[in-house]
């Protein structure tokens, strides 16, 4: 109601014991997920006593709970899975395109090598029929390559 963007949870342990209970961890995990839905970040959770306090953030507990999937709503899990599937599909498509591009480039380079060889042989006086026999091709194809260059 106050348009908060961040909150800190605080509760006391009258016994003075500052270690978080399983219920404290469970509440914090659930509260992190509720905060995500409401777009309000849970910054920390403090346990206080009359003598001292303990911070979940300082203990590293917040980092672990922020990665937890225990209370993530099903619809968010489905959305995340769909995003991952789309990313995998995009990556796969990009890889296939790269393979195709590489194969076309390799074929083009091979054709250039072949044409260069044909021209060199022709310039050295080898007949188009002999070049065709050497390269297992037709003399017409050899003549077309020679005429093109």
PDB file of C-alpha atoms in Angstrom:
ATOM      1  CA  UNK A   1       0.000   0.000   0.000  1.00  0.00           C
ATOM      2  CA  UNK A   2       3.005   2.306   0.510  1.00  0.00           C
ATOM      3  CA  UNK A   3       4.558   1.460  -2.893  1.00  0.00           C
ATOM      4  CA  UNK A   4       7.561  -0.234  -1.307  1.00  0.00           C
ATOM      5  CA  UNK A   5      10.128  -1.671  -3.707  1.00  0.00           C
ATOM      6  CA  UNK A   6      12.209  -3.430  -1.040  1.00  0.00           C
ATOM      7  CA  UNK A   7      11.539  -4.860   2.404  1.00  0.00           C
ATOM      8  CA  UNK A   8      13.492  -6.354   5.272  1.00  0.00           C
ATOM      9  CA  UNK A   9      11.862  -9.023   7.413  1.00  0.00           C
ATOM     10  CA  UNK A  10      12.673  -8.916  11.121  1.00  0.00           C
ATOM     11  CA  UNK A  11      11.551 -11.198  13.919  1.00  0.00           C
ATOM     12  CA  UNK A  12      12.770 -11.971  17.392  1.00  0.00           C
ATOM     13  CA  UNK A  13      13.973 -15.070  19.185  1.00  0.00           C
ATOM     14  CA  UNK A  14      13.321 -14.404  22.883  1.00  0.00           C
ATOM     15  CA  UNK A  15      15.544 -17.352  23.770  1.00  0.00           C
ATOM     16  CA  UNK A  16      18.545 -15.435  22.450  1.00  0.00           C
ATOM     17  CA  UNK A  17      19.428 -18.205  20.002  1.00  0.00           C
ATOM     18  CA  UNK A  18      20.092 -16.494  16.656  1.00  0.00           C
ATOM     19  CA  UNK A  19      20.280 -19.545  14.381  1.00  0.00           C
ATOM     20  CA  UNK A  20      17.360 -19.636  11.897  1.00  0.00           C
ATOM     21  CA  UNK A  21      14.855 -22.447  12.329  1.00  0.00           C
ATOM     22  CA  UNK A  22      13.459 -24.516   9.473  1.00  0.00           C
ATOM     23  CA  UNK A  23      10.281 -22.454   9.726  1.00  0.00           C
ATOM     24  CA  UNK A  24      12.327 -19.228   9.432  1.00  0.00           C
ATOM     25  CA  UNK A  25      14.003 -20.541   6.284  1.00  0.00           C
ATOM     26  CA  UNK A  26      10.697 -21.737   4.845  1.00  0.00           C
ATOM     27  CA  UNK A  27       9.004 -18.380   5.522  1.00  0.00           C
ATOM     28  CA  UNK A  28      11.902 -16.481   3.947  1.00  0.00           C
ATOM     29  CA  UNK A  29      11.883 -18.714   0.863  1.00  0.00           C
ATOM     30  CA  UNK A  30       8.150 -18.191   0.414  1.00  0.00           C
ATOM     31  CA  UNK A  31       8.411 -14.451   1.066  1.00  0.00           C
ATOM     32  CA  UNK A  32      11.116 -14.086  -1.608  1.00  0.00           C
ATOM     33  CA  UNK A  33       8.767 -15.643  -4.185  1.00  0.00           C
ATOM     34  CA  UNK A  34       5.797 -13.519  -3.104  1.00  0.00           C
ATOM     35  CA  UNK A  35       8.036 -10.454  -3.376  1.00  0.00           C
ATOM     36  CA  UNK A  36       8.983 -11.428  -6.923  1.00  0.00           C
ATOM     37  CA  UNK A  37       5.337 -11.702  -7.903  1.00  0.00           C
ATOM     38  CA  UNK A  38       4.603  -8.283  -6.359  1.00  0.00           C
ATOM     39  CA  UNK A  39       7.866  -6.813  -7.660  1.00  0.00           C
ATOM     40  CA  UNK A  40       9.087  -6.122  -4.125  1.00  0.00           C
ATOM     41  CA  UNK A  41      12.557  -7.421  -3.283  1.00  0.00           C
ATOM     42  CA  UNK A  42      13.213  -9.046   0.079  1.00  0.00           C
ATOM     43  CA  UNK A  43      16.584  -7.493   0.906  1.00  0.00           C
ATOM     44  CA  UNK A  44      17.303  -9.370   4.135  1.00  0.00           C
ATOM     45  CA  UNK A  45      15.765 -11.219   7.037  1.00  0.00           C
ATOM     46  CA  UNK A  46      17.027 -10.443  10.523  1.00  0.00           C
ATOM     47  CA  UNK A  47      16.660 -12.444  13.702  1.00  0.00           C
ATOM     48  CA  UNK A  48      16.994 -10.247  16.786  1.00  0.00           C
ATOM     49  CA  UNK A  49      17.387 -10.900  20.482  1.00  0.00           C
ATOM     50  CA  UNK A  50      17.951  -8.593  23.427  1.00  0.00           C
ATOM     51  CA  UNK A  51      21.718  -9.061  23.024  1.00  0.00           C
ATOM     52  CA  UNK A  52      22.435  -9.240  19.257  1.00  0.00           C
ATOM     53  CA  UNK A  53      21.058  -9.903  15.788  1.00  0.00           C
ATOM     54  CA  UNK A  54      21.858 -12.141  12.821  1.00  0.00           C
ATOM     55  CA  UNK A  55      21.394 -11.353   9.155  1.00  0.00           C
ATOM     56  CA  UNK A  56      20.388 -14.014   6.605  1.00  0.00           C
ATOM     57  CA  UNK A  57      22.245 -11.963   3.965  1.00  0.00           C
ATOM     58  CA  UNK A  58      25.491 -11.953   5.987  1.00  0.00           C
ATOM     59  CA  UNK A  59      25.199 -15.677   6.636  1.00  0.00           C
ATOM     60  CA  UNK A  60      24.787 -16.330   2.882  1.00  0.00           C
ATOM     61  CA  UNK A  61      21.342 -17.818   3.371  1.00  0.00           C
ATOM     62  CA  UNK A  62      19.602 -15.211   1.214  1.00  0.00           C
ATOM     63  CA  UNK A  63      21.751 -16.128  -1.808  1.00  0.00           C
ATOM     64  CA  UNK A  64      20.775 -19.795  -1.468  1.00  0.00           C
ATOM     65  CA  UNK A  65      17.089 -19.057  -0.934  1.00  0.00           C
ATOM     66  CA  UNK A  66      16.983 -16.684  -3.918  1.00  0.00           C
ATOM     67  CA  UNK A  67      18.020 -19.647  -6.093  1.00  0.00           C
ATOM     68  CA  UNK A  68      15.423 -21.960  -4.544  1.00  0.00           C
ATOM     69  CA  UNK A  69      12.579 -23.229  -6.715  1.00  0.00           C
ATOM     70  CA  UNK A  70      10.465 -24.561  -3.841  1.00  0.00           C
ATOM     71  CA  UNK A  71       7.788 -21.868  -3.945  1.00  0.00           C
ATOM     72  CA  UNK A  72       8.121 -20.706  -7.536  1.00  0.00           C
ATOM     73  CA  UNK A  73       4.590 -20.700  -8.994  1.00  0.00           C
ATOM     74  CA  UNK A  74       3.943 -23.324 -11.671  1.00  0.00           C
ATOM     75  CA  UNK A  75       3.123 -20.729 -14.319  1.00  0.00           C
ATOM     76  CA  UNK A  76       6.529 -19.092 -13.790  1.00  0.00           C
ATOM     77  CA  UNK A  77       8.275 -22.458 -14.091  1.00  0.00           C
ATOM     78  CA  UNK A  78       6.394 -23.129 -17.352  1.00  0.00           C
ATOM     79  CA  UNK A  79       7.351 -19.673 -18.674  1.00  0.00           C
ATOM     80  CA  UNK A  80      10.993 -20.279 -17.772  1.00  0.00           C
ATOM     81  CA  UNK A  81      10.982 -23.690 -19.456  1.00  0.00           C
ATOM     82  CA  UNK A  82       9.427 -22.185 -22.599  1.00  0.00           C
ATOM     83  CA  UNK A  83      12.051 -19.422 -22.647  1.00  0.00           C
ATOM     84  CA  UNK A  84      14.803 -22.029 -22.351  1.00  0.00           C
ATOM     85  CA  UNK A  85      13.241 -24.136 -25.120  1.00  0.00           C
ATOM     86  CA  UNK A  86      13.055 -21.090 -27.416  1.00  0.00           C
ATOM     87  CA  UNK A  87      16.667 -20.197 -26.642  1.00  0.00           C
ATOM     88  CA  UNK A  88      17.783 -23.761 -27.380  1.00  0.00           C
ATOM     89  CA  UNK A  89      15.831 -23.723 -30.662  1.00  0.00           C
ATOM     90  CA  UNK A  90      17.373 -20.353 -31.648  1.00  0.00           C
ATOM     91  CA  UNK A  91      20.864 -21.582 -30.789  1.00  0.00           C
ATOM     92  CA  UNK A  92      20.300 -24.795 -32.752  1.00  0.00           C
ATOM     93  CA  UNK A  93      19.034 -22.843 -35.779  1.00  0.00           C
ATOM     94  CA  UNK A  94      22.005 -20.472 -35.603  1.00  0.00           C
ATOM     95  CA  UNK A  95      24.362 -23.453 -35.462  1.00  0.00           C
ATOM     96  CA  UNK A  96      22.698 -25.065 -38.485  1.00  0.00           C
ATOM     97  CA  UNK A  97      22.898 -21.788 -40.407  1.00  0.00           C
ATOM     98  CA  UNK A  98      26.576 -21.491 -39.536  1.00  0.00           C
ATOM     99  CA  UNK A  99      27.202 -25.070 -40.696  1.00  0.00           C
ATOM    100  CA  UNK A 100      25.384 -24.388 -43.973  1.00  0.00           C
ATOM    101  CA  UNK A 101      27.289 -21.145 -44.477  1.00  0.00           C
ATOM    102  CA  UNK A 102      30.587 -22.903 -43.756  1.00  0.00           C
ATOM    103  CA  UNK A 103      29.736 -25.743 -46.155  1.00  0.00           C
ATOM    104  CA  UNK A 104      28.836 -23.275 -48.912  1.00  0.00           C
ATOM    105  CA  UNK A 105      32.053 -21.360 -48.334  1.00  0.00           C
ATOM    106  CA  UNK A 106      34.075 -24.575 -48.435  1.00  0.00           C
ATOM    107  CA  UNK A 107      32.385 -25.620 -51.687  1.00  0.00           C
ATOM    108  CA  UNK A 108      33.041 -22.188 -53.191  1.00  0.00           C
ATOM    109  CA  UNK A 109      36.721 -22.366 -52.241  1.00  0.00           C
ATOM    110  CA  UNK A 110      36.998 -25.877 -53.691  1.00  0.00           C
ATOM    111  CA  UNK A 111      35.422 -24.668 -56.925  1.00  0.00           C
ATOM    112  CA  UNK A 112      37.867 -21.755 -57.062  1.00  0.00           C
ATOM    113  CA  UNK A 113      40.799 -24.167 -56.585  1.00  0.00           C
ATOM    114  CA  UNK A 114      39.450 -26.400 -59.322  1.00  0.00           C
ATOM    115  CA  UNK A 115      38.996 -23.465 -61.715  1.00  0.00           C
ATOM    116  CA  UNK A 116      42.503 -22.186 -60.950  1.00  0.00           C
ATOM    117  CA  UNK A 117      43.934 -25.632 -61.653  1.00  0.00           C
ATOM    118  CA  UNK A 118      42.010 -25.880 -64.927  1.00  0.00           C
ATOM    119  CA  UNK A 119      43.252 -22.458 -66.072  1.00  0.00           C
ATOM    120  CA  UNK A 120      46.855 -23.322 -65.154  1.00  0.00           C
ATOM    121  CA  UNK A 121      46.711 -26.627 -67.007  1.00  0.00           C
ATOM    122  CA  UNK A 122      45.150 -24.958 -70.038  1.00  0.00           C
ATOM    123  CA  UNK A 123      47.817 -22.226 -70.036  1.00  0.00           C
ATOM    124  CA  UNK A 124      50.497 -24.924 -70.012  1.00  0.00           C
ATOM    125  CA  UNK A 125      49.058 -26.353 -73.197  1.00  0.00           C
ATOM    126  CA  UNK A 126      47.012 -29.264 -71.818  1.00  0.00           C
ATOM    127  CA  UNK A 127      43.920 -29.861 -73.953  1.00  0.00           C
ATOM    128  CA  UNK A 128      40.407 -29.462 -72.502  1.00  0.00           C
ATOM    129  CA  UNK A 129      39.760 -33.173 -73.195  1.00  0.00           C
ATOM    130  CA  UNK A 130      42.834 -34.191 -71.176  1.00  0.00           C
ATOM    131  CA  UNK A 131      41.901 -31.792 -68.349  1.00  0.00           C
ATOM    132  CA  UNK A 132      38.390 -33.273 -68.333  1.00  0.00           C
ATOM    133  CA  UNK A 133      39.858 -36.809 -68.072  1.00  0.00           C
ATOM    134  CA  UNK A 134      42.205 -35.779 -65.242  1.00  0.00           C
ATOM    135  CA  UNK A 135      39.406 -34.118 -63.253  1.00  0.00           C
ATOM    136  CA  UNK A 136      36.770 -36.710 -64.182  1.00  0.00           C
ATOM    137  CA  UNK A 137      34.545 -34.142 -65.844  1.00  0.00           C
ATOM    138  CA  UNK A 138      33.326 -33.190 -69.316  1.00  0.00           C
ATOM    139  CA  UNK A 139      35.305 -31.199 -71.840  1.00  0.00           C
ATOM    140  CA  UNK A 140      32.294 -28.885 -72.237  1.00  0.00           C
ATOM    141  CA  UNK A 141      32.444 -28.020 -68.530  1.00  0.00           C
ATOM    142  CA  UNK A 142      36.182 -27.387 -68.864  1.00  0.00           C
ATOM    143  CA  UNK A 143      35.621 -25.147 -71.887  1.00  0.00           C
ATOM    144  CA  UNK A 144      32.943 -23.160 -69.985  1.00  0.00           C
ATOM    145  CA  UNK A 145      35.340 -22.567 -67.081  1.00  0.00           C
ATOM    146  CA  UNK A 146      38.157 -21.532 -69.427  1.00  0.00           C
ATOM    147  CA  UNK A 147      35.875 -19.163 -71.358  1.00  0.00           C
ATOM    148  CA  UNK A 148      34.530 -17.652 -68.125  1.00  0.00           C
ATOM    149  CA  UNK A 149      38.032 -16.798 -66.939  1.00  0.00           C
TER     150      UNK A 149
END
